Amino acid sequence: MSKTIIISNRLPLQISIENGKLDVTPSVGGLATGLKSFHKDGDSVWIGWPGLTEEEIPEDLKEDVQKKAREENCVALHLTSDEIDGFYYGFSNRTIWPLFHYFMEYTESDDEYWRSYKQVNQKYADEILKHYEDGDVIWVHDYQLLLVPNMIREQRPEAVIGFFNHIPFPSYEVFRTLPWRDEVLKGVLGADLIGFHTYDYERHFLSSVSRILRHQVDFNEITLPDRIVKVDSFPMGIDYKKFEQAALDHFESTTADQSELQRRLDHHLEATPDAKMILSIDRLDYTKGIAHRIRAYEYFLDKNPEYIEKVRLVMLAVPSRSNVPQYRRLKREIDELVGRINGKFSTVSWTPIWYFYRSMPFNNLIDLYTTCDIALLTPIRDGMNLVAKEYIATRTNHTGVLILSEMAGAAHEMNEALIINPNNFEQVSEALKTAFEMPKEEQIERNKMLQKRLRRYSVEKWANDFMKALRATKENRDSFKSIRITPDISEDIMEQFRKAKRRILFIDYDGTLVNFVDKPENARPDQELKELIRSLNAEENTDVILISGRDKHTLGSWWKDVPVELISEHGVWMRQIDGEWELSENVKNEWMDAVRPVIENFVDRTPGTFIEEKNYSLAWHYRKADPELGEIRANELSTVLKELISNRGLSVLEGNKVLEIKSSDVNKGKASSKKLIGKNYDFIFAIGDDWTDEYMFQELPESSYTVKVGIKKTSARYYVEGTPKVRSLLEKFRDNL
């Protein structure tokens, strides 16, 4: 039976060694907590690092570590301290983390870190492959493992692979500064489905793929030569029932059951019954805006002195990456800010900030969530922020106010919260005042709506929705397999080719025999290709016709030494072997003077585009333009041209990064059909890559072997993945002559 293989940097359990014995505890954190129930209830294996370096695990305990992991359906991947330093603390957290959170000034570009990152990603991929069996579904998680999907794809091309990025994906302008941007994008594109928390991150990723790798992007699909990659947003939820039940249990507990923290909280409430508690919980990270939050709180107290002794900021900062210099500096800054503000405002019986720098067990988090009247969460940039959702889930009496940064992914789902810009102290101050003064009826109304949404879109639904979408990519891929030229289909075609008494092959040029290039004039055929076409056409009962949208001068000069029949400009011109160019249709070109200025205007407005003028058509190329601008301008120009030429017997052909205006009476379908008149071909083959070739596929007899290059919607019976496969197919024809 197939299983799901989950891969993340860390396992959902923490393994430590106490007095020579292993101690295993569940990990805390968004991913570990979020996927725990999905992993526990399903047939899955979780691969990750257990939290101890190889050097920290005695040799006699290494097998015990694996055994403890296996008991939880996990596989412990051992990493050395050098690997942790370079891969995790280095590239992951000194390069990717700051860059993806827009802290470019903290981003380090170090070749050693990059090498370590690649090596460790390969180590994860190798471990996955040890456990992978046909039919398994692979789900890779987060920014530490960006290269893993493609590493798996290279070894197991048929695998179903999902990738989810749990942090923001930056805009193209930021991402492009990464020296290894191409490798990172190619690594992620090994997946069939790529998930993000919000549409903004999805849009940024698609923009980077389009602009940097120049892949075709249609809505949320990326067309690669051999497959289509789906990109979508799946906002991650929480285990809602767990937090709700914990809050209910908290209120039913007796005084004797209370934690020390709850007793201290109750003491403050009794001493100042009118005071409100503001909760602030974060990992100690520069992305969380903790220093900004403290300064905004100071601004609030300065502006509203009547709230002195009536509010208290309960701030929990969980230690994180303390060996990274920026985090050590941040810790010092926050310590100093808290000390200064407490010194500035404190009275005999009151301090404005109650500060904890430590981790807290789950029951203490529930104490804080249920006791504090307001949650103030103001990250400068945050992928999701599950604390906001957890706080709302614990408000079982529906009171409480959430103040949330618009920079957190959760803000897209939690509009009923007070949404603020964390950099605007005035706005934060006003939100705090609004929260203090908000009537209970309004609090209840807001929170009921939030709770209804969070209860419905729980972490289980998030995981199930992603897996459902991932499995759907397998079904979509299978739908193409009916026409993909597999070895069996290839052999069937070759058998019919060998049997045939008379054969004809129609072969497109750009995108079929050669790859597209930025400058069309650089797509010359190489000598090997020329010899291949020459040998195919040398057989007495085999006719090869190159049928292209190229102008006759270029096509003729490139193939002048090869005895092959040519059709240029989509069928306007034909040249017999060793013959002269002849017009195939009675076409006119006086319309060009009226249309040319319109296209020139678009050339002027769209950098990187140019006009190609042929004898009887005009082509606007936009391959070198900014991809998004190019598509916008192409749609605009197409609309303008269709209106302009509506009564002139002309049509607009939309090719691969090119628009061409030509006579409606001329197309590849008509040209190829003419070649069949009066001939008794019993093997007809046609291959091409874009919409101009569809006319040919549609016009040729149903018995023809029509082949599309690339995975695209087509009338062709079959498809191959790219130009190398085209050449391989033609070589088989040659070998079967």
XYZ file of C-alpha atoms in Angstrom:
737
model
C 0.000 0.000 0.000
C 1.342 3.438 -0.901
C 2.354 5.820 1.875
C 3.058 9.515 2.362
C 6.659 10.523 3.032
C 6.864 13.807 4.973
C 10.218 15.598 4.982
C 11.162 18.585 7.102
C 14.345 19.932 8.614
C 13.312 18.749 12.104
C 11.339 15.730 13.241
C 8.089 16.334 15.161
C 9.888 14.995 18.228
C 12.861 16.183 20.247
C 15.440 13.571 21.253
C 17.805 14.445 24.090
C 20.242 12.469 26.261
C 19.861 12.637 30.036
C 22.250 10.619 32.244
C 23.178 8.349 29.374
C 19.548 7.643 28.465
C 17.431 8.893 25.599
C 14.531 11.193 26.346
C 11.908 11.766 23.637
C 9.415 14.639 23.803
C 7.066 16.076 21.167
C 8.403 19.133 19.335
C 6.576 22.425 19.600
C 6.157 24.762 16.682
C 3.881 25.402 13.738
C 4.832 22.546 11.429
C 5.428 19.861 14.049
C 2.198 20.723 15.843
C 0.272 21.255 12.634
C 1.100 17.967 10.947
C 1.150 15.827 14.077
C -2.438 14.587 13.721
C -2.110 14.123 9.952
C 1.039 12.032 10.490
C -0.425 10.068 13.391
C -3.712 9.182 11.698
C -2.340 8.427 8.220
C 0.021 5.907 6.695
C 3.122 8.061 6.629
C 6.842 8.213 7.371
C 8.420 11.456 8.616
C 12.092 12.072 7.798
C 14.072 14.776 9.584
C 16.852 15.727 11.973
C 16.254 14.647 15.612
C 17.937 17.699 17.164
C 21.272 16.158 18.149
C 24.417 16.300 16.022
C 26.301 13.093 15.246
C 29.042 14.136 17.663
C 26.500 14.514 20.490
C 25.162 10.958 20.138
C 27.362 8.229 21.664
C 28.033 5.364 19.274
C 26.160 2.869 21.478
C 23.005 5.046 21.404
C 22.772 5.712 17.660
C 20.651 2.639 16.975
C 18.446 3.534 19.959
C 17.815 6.961 18.401
C 16.588 5.278 15.225
C 14.501 2.854 17.251
C 12.825 5.660 19.212
C 12.157 7.491 15.948
C 10.689 4.375 14.299
C 8.267 3.983 17.207
C 6.773 7.304 16.071
C 6.901 6.359 12.353
C 9.882 8.655 11.925
C 13.341 8.309 10.416
C 16.159 10.222 12.110
C 18.610 11.806 9.681
C 21.952 12.408 11.400
C 23.841 15.629 10.679
C 27.298 16.653 11.844
C 27.947 19.893 13.700
C 29.709 21.262 10.594
C 26.641 20.440 8.485
C 24.343 22.170 10.987
C 26.608 25.227 11.017
C 26.786 25.544 7.230
C 23.372 24.275 6.153
C 21.100 25.432 8.980
C 22.746 28.315 10.804
C 24.551 29.341 7.619
C 22.627 29.286 4.337
C 19.141 28.619 5.734
C 19.219 31.281 8.432
C 21.822 33.780 7.275
C 20.867 33.787 3.604
C 17.356 32.491 2.865
C 15.592 33.527 6.088
C 16.585 37.230 6.057
C 16.222 37.577 2.277
C 12.756 35.995 2.164
C 11.676 38.278 5.024
C 13.003 41.399 3.229
C 15.935 41.955 5.621
C 18.442 42.298 2.810
C 20.952 44.048 5.066
C 21.271 40.820 7.110
C 21.597 38.538 4.075
C 24.975 36.841 3.655
C 26.119 35.296 0.356
C 28.749 32.745 1.279
C 29.920 29.997 -1.110
C 30.756 27.659 1.782
C 27.235 27.989 3.169
C 25.809 27.279 -0.284
C 27.968 24.171 -0.749
C 26.902 22.870 2.650
C 23.247 23.590 1.849
C 23.453 21.599 -1.396
C 25.232 18.671 0.290
C 22.723 18.426 3.121
C 19.760 18.768 0.754
C 21.237 15.858 -1.205
C 21.551 13.923 2.042
C 17.821 14.428 2.722
C 16.971 13.444 -0.875
C 19.069 10.267 -0.630
C 17.312 9.299 2.591
C 13.909 9.825 0.965
C 14.903 7.614 -1.963
C 15.850 4.798 0.437
C 12.273 4.716 1.709
C 10.451 5.560 -1.512
C 8.384 2.894 -3.248
C 6.298 3.173 -6.410
C 3.034 4.935 -5.680
C 4.261 6.840 -2.606
C 3.486 10.538 -2.285
C 6.337 12.822 -1.147
C 5.687 16.061 0.759
C 8.731 18.307 1.313
C 8.523 21.214 3.750
C 10.064 24.632 4.000
C 12.983 26.828 3.091
C 15.712 24.559 4.477
C 14.971 21.977 1.732
C 14.382 24.060 -1.392
C 16.611 21.851 -3.563
C 15.204 18.481 -2.481
C 12.211 18.226 -4.892
C 14.353 18.341 -8.018
C 17.000 16.066 -6.492
C 14.277 13.437 -6.088
C 12.807 14.191 -9.533
C 16.145 13.540 -11.223
C 16.264 10.036 -9.728
C 12.546 9.180 -9.795
C 10.889 11.208 -12.582
C 7.537 9.469 -12.049
C 7.293 10.416 -8.339
C 4.428 12.592 -7.068
C 6.121 15.393 -5.127
C 4.633 18.291 -3.177
C 6.501 21.229 -1.650
C 5.180 23.704 0.914
C 6.972 26.930 1.817
C 6.085 28.073 5.334
C 7.751 31.478 5.181
C 7.043 34.411 2.846
C 8.310 34.285 -0.717
C 9.738 37.713 -1.584
C 8.988 39.850 -4.596
C 11.024 39.327 -7.757
C 13.037 42.506 -7.113
C 14.260 41.064 -3.795
C 14.616 37.428 -4.839
C 16.660 38.290 -7.932
C 19.525 39.492 -5.670
C 20.194 35.893 -4.547
C 23.335 34.650 -6.379
C 21.921 31.101 -6.601
C 18.418 32.139 -7.653
C 18.265 29.858 -10.736
C 19.303 26.770 -8.776
C 16.804 27.495 -5.994
C 13.889 27.926 -8.422
C 14.846 24.798 -10.365
C 15.065 22.891 -7.082
C 11.538 23.841 -6.042
C 10.175 23.181 -9.551
C 10.992 19.510 -9.090
C 7.632 19.377 -7.290
C 4.279 18.753 -8.968
C 2.474 21.069 -6.533
C 4.026 24.062 -4.760
C 2.088 25.546 -1.854
C 2.243 28.908 -0.072
C 0.232 30.410 2.784
C -1.079 33.375 0.776
C -1.774 34.421 -2.792
C 0.840 37.201 -2.495
C 3.639 34.667 -1.930
C 2.294 32.515 -4.769
C 2.239 35.541 -7.098
C 5.802 36.514 -6.171
C 7.051 32.982 -6.858
C 5.326 32.805 -10.253
C 6.751 36.192 -11.190
C 10.286 35.051 -10.339
C 9.879 31.824 -12.329
C 8.573 33.760 -15.326
C 11.210 36.487 -15.233
C 14.292 34.503 -14.219
C 13.774 31.072 -15.794
C 11.477 32.352 -18.568
C 9.063 29.467 -18.208
C 5.546 29.912 -19.520
C 3.152 30.801 -16.677
C -0.603 30.551 -17.229
C -2.615 31.637 -14.202
C -1.161 29.320 -11.523
C 0.436 26.725 -13.795
C 4.055 26.583 -14.954
C 4.694 24.726 -18.204
C 7.966 22.794 -18.206
C 9.142 20.711 -21.187
C 8.061 17.431 -19.583
C 5.240 18.351 -17.211
C 3.053 21.079 -15.710
C 3.717 22.381 -12.186
C 0.765 23.695 -10.191
C 1.222 26.553 -7.698
C -1.482 27.408 -5.163
C -2.123 29.003 -1.775
C -3.223 26.974 1.262
C -3.449 29.057 4.474
C -2.338 26.815 7.310
C -4.730 26.308 10.209
C -4.282 25.055 13.764
C -5.534 22.071 15.740
C -8.539 24.129 16.778
C -10.177 21.503 18.977
C -6.976 21.019 20.953
C -6.712 24.704 21.915
C -10.440 25.094 22.527
C -10.546 22.035 24.789
C -7.400 23.132 26.640
C -9.075 26.469 27.396
C -12.265 24.771 28.623
C -10.205 22.443 30.850
C -8.291 25.468 32.157
C -11.469 27.152 33.378
C -12.724 23.955 35.032
C -9.485 23.375 36.963
C -9.402 23.989 40.711
C -7.127 26.416 42.514
C -4.924 23.499 43.545
C -4.426 22.554 39.884
C -3.303 26.038 38.844
C 0.221 26.627 37.612
C 2.586 29.016 39.339
C 2.280 31.344 36.315
C -1.526 31.433 36.612
C -1.280 32.260 40.311
C 1.011 35.198 39.504
C -1.339 36.356 36.759
C -4.291 36.160 39.162
C -2.315 38.114 41.765
C -1.815 40.960 39.284
C -5.506 40.904 38.377
C -6.535 41.052 42.034
C -4.083 43.867 42.811
C -5.262 45.960 39.850
C -8.777 44.702 38.939
C -9.343 47.438 36.356
C -6.049 46.828 34.566
C -5.942 45.149 31.148
C -3.288 42.629 30.175
C -1.768 42.791 26.698
C -0.213 39.566 25.467
C 2.863 39.438 23.228
C 4.241 35.993 22.240
C 6.962 35.406 19.649
C 10.171 33.618 18.928
C 12.995 36.086 19.474
C 13.488 37.014 15.828
C 14.086 40.305 14.034
C 11.176 39.532 11.676
C 8.695 39.606 14.570
C 8.959 43.358 15.189
C 9.379 42.957 18.960
C 11.504 46.091 19.389
C 9.013 48.091 17.271
C 6.187 46.736 19.442
C 7.854 47.861 22.673
C 8.491 51.334 21.260
C 4.889 51.566 20.039
C 3.734 50.595 23.545
C 5.955 53.344 24.978
C 4.418 55.788 22.471
C 0.950 54.725 23.634
C 1.773 55.340 27.298
C 3.352 58.720 26.506
C 0.278 59.748 24.507
C -2.279 58.264 26.931
C -0.913 58.724 30.474
C -4.363 57.944 31.901
C -3.627 54.261 31.132
C -0.563 54.150 33.385
C -1.171 51.477 36.059
C -4.170 50.272 34.016
C -2.314 48.160 31.442
C 0.473 45.640 31.518
C 2.339 44.155 28.523
C 2.984 40.461 29.237
C 5.764 39.642 26.815
C 7.098 36.161 26.110
C 10.161 35.938 23.845
C 11.167 32.341 23.071
C 14.956 31.917 22.573
C 15.940 31.278 18.972
C 19.218 30.859 17.029
C 21.229 32.488 19.794
C 24.503 31.710 18.003
C 23.589 33.976 15.052
C 25.001 37.507 15.634
C 21.805 39.398 14.676
C 19.828 37.432 17.282
C 22.332 38.171 20.032
C 22.180 41.873 19.167
C 18.376 41.745 19.137
C 18.330 40.122 22.584
C 20.511 42.931 23.977
C 18.320 45.599 22.330
C 15.105 44.152 23.792
C 16.628 43.726 27.262
C 17.681 47.390 27.191
C 14.294 48.590 25.891
C 12.362 46.676 28.543
C 14.670 47.950 31.277
C 14.440 51.558 30.066
C 10.648 51.604 29.722
C 10.083 49.854 33.048
C 12.421 52.389 34.641
C 10.612 55.268 32.932
C 7.007 54.386 33.842
C 7.097 52.030 36.863
C 5.342 52.948 40.119
C 5.602 51.317 43.529
C 2.895 48.763 42.698
C 3.106 48.517 38.890
C 5.551 47.794 36.070
C 4.427 48.321 32.476
C 6.187 45.267 30.971
C 6.317 41.774 32.420
C 9.054 40.100 30.362
C 9.887 36.388 29.966
C 12.829 35.185 27.904
C 12.290 31.427 27.810
C 10.189 28.650 26.365
C 6.947 27.785 28.104
C 5.085 24.488 28.349
C 1.715 24.201 26.626
C -0.363 24.669 29.786
C 1.407 27.990 30.518
C 0.622 29.228 27.006
C -3.043 28.436 27.695
C -2.754 30.418 30.962
C -1.554 33.442 29.005
C -4.061 33.082 26.146
C -7.059 32.789 28.457
C -6.027 35.493 30.931
C -4.895 38.341 28.672
C -7.613 40.668 27.363
C -5.674 41.762 24.283
C -3.174 40.015 22.003
C -0.700 42.369 20.315
C 1.075 40.611 17.433
C 3.004 42.946 15.168
C 5.530 41.071 13.003
C 7.326 43.112 10.367
C 7.061 40.087 8.055
C 5.591 36.691 8.889
C 4.636 33.714 6.731
C 1.474 32.977 8.716
C 1.566 33.550 12.533
C -0.331 30.721 14.185
C -0.221 32.444 17.608
C -2.974 34.773 16.400
C -5.171 31.772 15.567
C -4.347 29.978 18.819
C -5.298 33.043 20.876
C -8.706 33.297 19.212
C -9.337 29.544 19.597
C -8.843 29.775 23.394
C -11.300 32.656 23.851
C -14.161 30.327 24.734
C -16.345 33.141 26.125
C -15.750 35.035 22.845
C -14.231 38.088 24.551
C -10.772 39.505 23.879
C -9.298 41.648 21.121
C -6.656 40.628 18.599
C -4.392 43.358 17.185
C -2.553 41.912 14.194
C 0.057 43.159 11.741
C -1.042 43.354 8.114
C 2.391 41.870 7.281
C 1.418 38.481 8.786
C -0.029 35.892 6.439
C -2.854 35.305 8.941
C -4.101 38.874 8.403
C -5.598 37.786 5.053
C -8.005 35.454 6.883
C -8.595 37.448 10.077
C -10.162 40.693 8.921
C -12.270 40.937 12.091
C -9.078 41.582 14.093
C -7.728 45.129 14.392
C -5.292 45.118 11.461
C -2.369 47.542 11.737
C 0.861 48.534 10.028
C 3.565 47.574 12.577
C 5.772 50.472 11.485
C 3.075 53.041 12.274
C 3.271 53.740 16.022
C 0.295 56.091 15.843
C -1.828 53.332 14.328
C -0.690 50.772 16.928
C -1.453 53.267 19.694
C -4.930 53.950 18.302
C -5.585 50.205 17.981
C -4.637 49.667 21.641
C -7.010 52.453 22.711
C -9.771 50.974 20.521
C -9.161 47.543 22.050
C -9.409 48.899 25.623
C -12.649 50.710 24.857
C -14.282 48.038 22.651
C -17.660 46.934 24.082
C -17.983 43.251 24.930
C -20.790 42.885 22.411
C -18.479 43.941 19.602
C -15.675 41.691 20.873
C -18.054 38.720 20.894
C -19.379 39.486 17.420
C -15.869 39.734 15.949
C -14.527 36.647 17.695
C -17.504 34.442 16.831
C -16.871 35.126 13.148
C -13.148 34.441 13.530
C -13.733 31.236 15.475
C -16.233 29.913 12.945
C -13.679 30.388 10.160
C -10.736 28.947 12.118
C -12.746 25.943 13.281
C -13.715 25.164 9.683
C -10.253 25.642 8.174
C -8.257 23.621 10.697
C -4.800 22.175 10.192
C -6.380 18.849 9.211
C -8.310 20.547 6.431
C -5.148 22.382 5.343
C -3.191 19.131 5.082
C -6.053 17.255 3.399
C -6.651 20.058 0.887
C -2.973 20.094 -0.054
C -2.794 16.314 -0.410
C -6.008 16.254 -2.450
C -4.577 18.887 -4.814
C -1.271 16.993 -4.979
C -2.965 13.739 -5.939
C -4.974 15.630 -8.562
C -1.700 16.577 -10.272
C -1.065 12.851 -10.706
C -4.453 12.483 -12.398
C -3.710 15.466 -14.657
C -0.348 13.962 -15.536
C -2.006 10.635 -16.344
C -4.407 12.388 -18.707
C -1.415 13.341 -20.859
C 0.025 9.828 -20.876
C -2.605 8.674 -23.357
C -0.838 10.704 -26.052
C 2.738 10.810 -24.792
C 5.075 8.911 -27.096
C 6.160 6.068 -24.843
C 8.647 3.384 -25.987
C 5.701 1.146 -26.947
C 4.017 3.871 -29.005
C 7.348 4.778 -30.584
C 7.864 1.177 -31.655
C 4.348 1.067 -33.152
C 5.074 4.233 -35.168
C 8.370 2.770 -36.385
C 6.665 -0.447 -37.442
C 4.144 1.505 -39.544
C 7.013 3.603 -40.912
C 8.930 0.481 -42.009
C 5.846 -1.071 -43.645
C 4.839 2.053 -45.575
C 5.360 2.197 -49.326
C 5.359 5.993 -49.437
C 5.976 8.368 -46.536
C 5.815 12.105 -45.918
C 7.151 14.001 -42.878
C 6.086 17.606 -42.128
C 8.533 19.123 -39.630
C 8.283 22.557 -38.017
C 11.560 24.388 -37.334
C 11.683 26.810 -34.337
C 10.735 25.107 -31.085
C 10.756 21.714 -32.820
C 14.100 21.071 -34.495
C 15.862 23.811 -32.498
C 15.152 25.555 -29.216
C 13.950 29.143 -29.127
C 16.602 31.817 -28.679
C 16.374 35.528 -27.832
C 17.552 36.515 -31.309
C 15.791 34.515 -34.072
C 18.802 34.822 -36.362
C 20.861 32.758 -33.876
C 18.751 29.615 -34.330
C 20.822 28.205 -37.192
C 20.746 24.428 -37.732
C 23.892 22.589 -36.654
C 25.712 20.236 -39.024
C 24.433 17.132 -37.267
C 20.830 18.268 -37.780
C 21.463 18.988 -41.442
C 22.904 15.513 -41.958
C 19.925 13.949 -40.179
C 17.428 15.688 -42.507
C 19.599 14.894 -45.532
C 19.676 11.176 -44.700
C 15.905 11.029 -44.091
C 15.133 12.707 -47.397
C 17.630 10.580 -49.319
C 15.321 7.562 -49.205
C 13.435 7.292 -52.501
C 9.995 6.719 -50.972
C 10.335 9.277 -48.155
C 9.556 13.008 -48.541
C 10.659 15.450 -45.843
C 9.161 18.964 -45.790
C 10.343 21.662 -43.410
C 7.286 23.845 -42.785
C 8.020 27.029 -40.864
C 6.879 30.531 -40.108
C 10.365 31.785 -41.010
C 10.859 34.135 -43.938
C 11.970 32.463 -47.160
C 15.342 34.232 -47.290
C 16.468 32.991 -43.851
C 15.058 29.489 -44.249
C 16.467 29.167 -47.757
C 19.961 30.313 -46.818
C 20.178 27.995 -43.813
C 19.112 24.930 -45.825
C 20.576 25.768 -49.223
C 23.087 22.908 -49.055
C 20.511 20.298 -48.026
C 18.169 18.757 -50.629
C 14.894 19.236 -48.768
C 11.560 20.836 -49.656
C 10.788 24.050 -47.757
C 7.542 25.876 -46.916
C 8.023 29.319 -45.370
C 5.856 32.016 -43.797
C 3.265 29.415 -42.718
C 2.569 28.408 -46.311
C 2.987 31.576 -48.376
C 6.141 30.365 -50.135
C 7.186 26.894 -51.287
C 10.523 25.701 -52.613
C 10.956 22.336 -54.266
C 14.262 20.505 -53.879
C 16.839 22.404 -55.961
C 14.018 24.661 -57.197
C 13.136 28.357 -56.837
C 10.752 29.931 -54.357
C 7.157 30.120 -55.593
C 4.059 31.793 -54.163
C 1.531 29.170 -53.124
C -1.338 31.629 -52.790
C -2.369 34.899 -54.393
C -1.606 37.089 -51.377
C -1.180 40.837 -51.058
C 0.934 43.025 -48.782
C -0.370 46.570 -49.288
C -2.098 46.319 -45.887
C 1.299 46.336 -44.171
C 1.728 50.125 -44.425
C -1.411 50.631 -42.344
C -0.597 48.004 -39.723
C 3.152 48.607 -39.298
C 2.820 51.930 -37.365
C 0.478 50.272 -34.845
C 3.031 47.555 -34.110
C 5.881 50.085 -34.028
C 3.985 51.941 -31.308
C 3.980 48.762 -29.206
C 7.693 48.260 -29.891
C 8.350 51.779 -28.564
C 6.273 51.107 -25.432
C 7.632 47.620 -24.712
C 11.417 47.317 -24.250
C 12.925 44.128 -25.669
C 10.408 43.709 -28.518
C 10.915 44.124 -32.263
C 9.177 43.747 -35.635
C 10.149 41.067 -38.121
C 8.987 42.002 -41.614
C 8.423 39.176 -44.069
C 7.218 39.360 -47.668
C 3.579 38.957 -46.819
C 3.338 39.118 -43.048
C 4.478 41.130 -40.024
C 5.604 39.521 -36.764
C 5.937 41.191 -33.354
C 8.451 39.302 -31.168
C 8.386 39.781 -27.394
C 10.624 36.954 -26.098
C 13.155 39.409 -24.617
C 10.513 41.633 -22.983
C 9.658 41.471 -19.291
C 7.428 38.342 -19.238
C 4.475 39.921 -17.454
C 4.592 43.150 -19.437
C 5.071 41.161 -22.645
C 1.898 39.114 -22.035
C -0.105 42.235 -21.171
C 1.077 44.055 -24.299
C 0.526 40.936 -26.453
C -3.105 40.695 -25.345
C -3.558 44.409 -25.916
C -1.938 44.349 -29.374
C -3.918 41.269 -30.395
C -7.173 43.042 -29.534
C -6.146 46.208 -31.395
C -5.027 44.286 -34.493
C -8.144 42.121 -34.642
C -10.293 45.265 -34.679
C -8.051 46.926 -37.274
C -7.951 44.012 -39.734
C -11.455 42.635 -39.218
C -12.565 43.368 -42.813
C -9.252 42.893 -44.616
C -9.047 39.106 -44.948
C -6.203 38.980 -42.418
C -5.720 37.021 -39.207
C -3.538 37.247 -36.095
C -1.527 34.134 -35.245
C -0.400 33.802 -31.608
C 2.824 31.808 -31.561
C 5.493 31.246 -28.923
C 6.253 34.806 -27.700
C 5.283 36.195 -31.132
C 2.194 37.675 -32.780
C 2.027 37.420 -36.562
C -0.386 39.185 -38.915
C -0.956 37.421 -42.221
C -3.561 36.537 -44.815
C -6.419 34.403 -43.475
C -6.200 32.249 -46.602
C -2.729 30.985 -45.709
C -1.812 28.531 -42.961
C 0.200 25.382 -42.434
C -2.893 23.197 -42.650
C -3.747 24.381 -46.148
C -0.107 24.170 -47.260
C 0.385 20.621 -45.954
C -2.915 19.406 -47.435
C -1.832 20.656 -50.873
C 1.222 18.390 -50.715
C -1.023 15.333 -50.376
C -3.096 15.997 -53.510
C -2.593 13.301 -56.115
C -0.115 11.415 -53.932
C -0.717 8.051 -52.348
C 1.049 8.448 -49.006
C 0.356 5.590 -46.578
C 2.448 7.114 -43.748
C 1.901 10.779 -42.854
C 3.801 12.348 -39.953
C 3.633 15.968 -38.717
C 5.355 17.573 -35.729
C 5.300 21.128 -34.346
C 5.235 23.121 -31.137
C 2.797 26.049 -31.276
C -0.675 27.172 -32.347
C 0.338 27.716 -35.959
C 0.922 23.957 -36.200
C -2.599 23.200 -34.986
C -3.939 24.043 -38.460
C -1.721 21.277 -39.818
C -2.803 18.761 -37.168
C -6.476 19.516 -37.886
C -6.272 19.446 -41.697
C -4.242 16.262 -42.166
C -6.068 12.894 -42.423
C -7.082 11.249 -39.120
C -4.708 8.378 -39.785
C -1.731 10.776 -39.675
C 0.779 10.620 -36.830
C 0.542 14.182 -35.480
C 2.891 15.152 -32.640
C 2.989 18.222 -30.417
C 6.278 19.343 -28.863
C 5.675 20.099 -25.184
C 2.721 19.541 -22.864
C 0.042 21.849 -24.216
C -3.565 21.684 -25.276
C -3.479 20.288 -28.788
C -5.294 18.537 -31.618
C -2.287 16.270 -32.121
C -2.559 12.564 -31.305
C 0.746 12.456 -29.425
C 3.307 14.645 -27.754
C 7.027 14.608 -26.924
C 8.662 16.641 -24.169
C 11.142 18.835 -26.065
C 13.532 19.324 -28.965
C 15.993 16.603 -27.800
C 13.129 14.081 -27.958
C 12.223 15.354 -31.451
C 15.729 14.696 -32.685
C 15.749 11.290 -31.006
C 12.490 10.406 -32.784
C 13.820 11.513 -36.170
C 16.987 9.499 -35.603
C 14.815 6.422 -35.079
C 13.147 7.120 -38.438
C 16.575 7.286 -40.034
C 17.645 4.039 -38.386
C 14.488 2.314 -39.663
C 14.926 3.322 -43.302
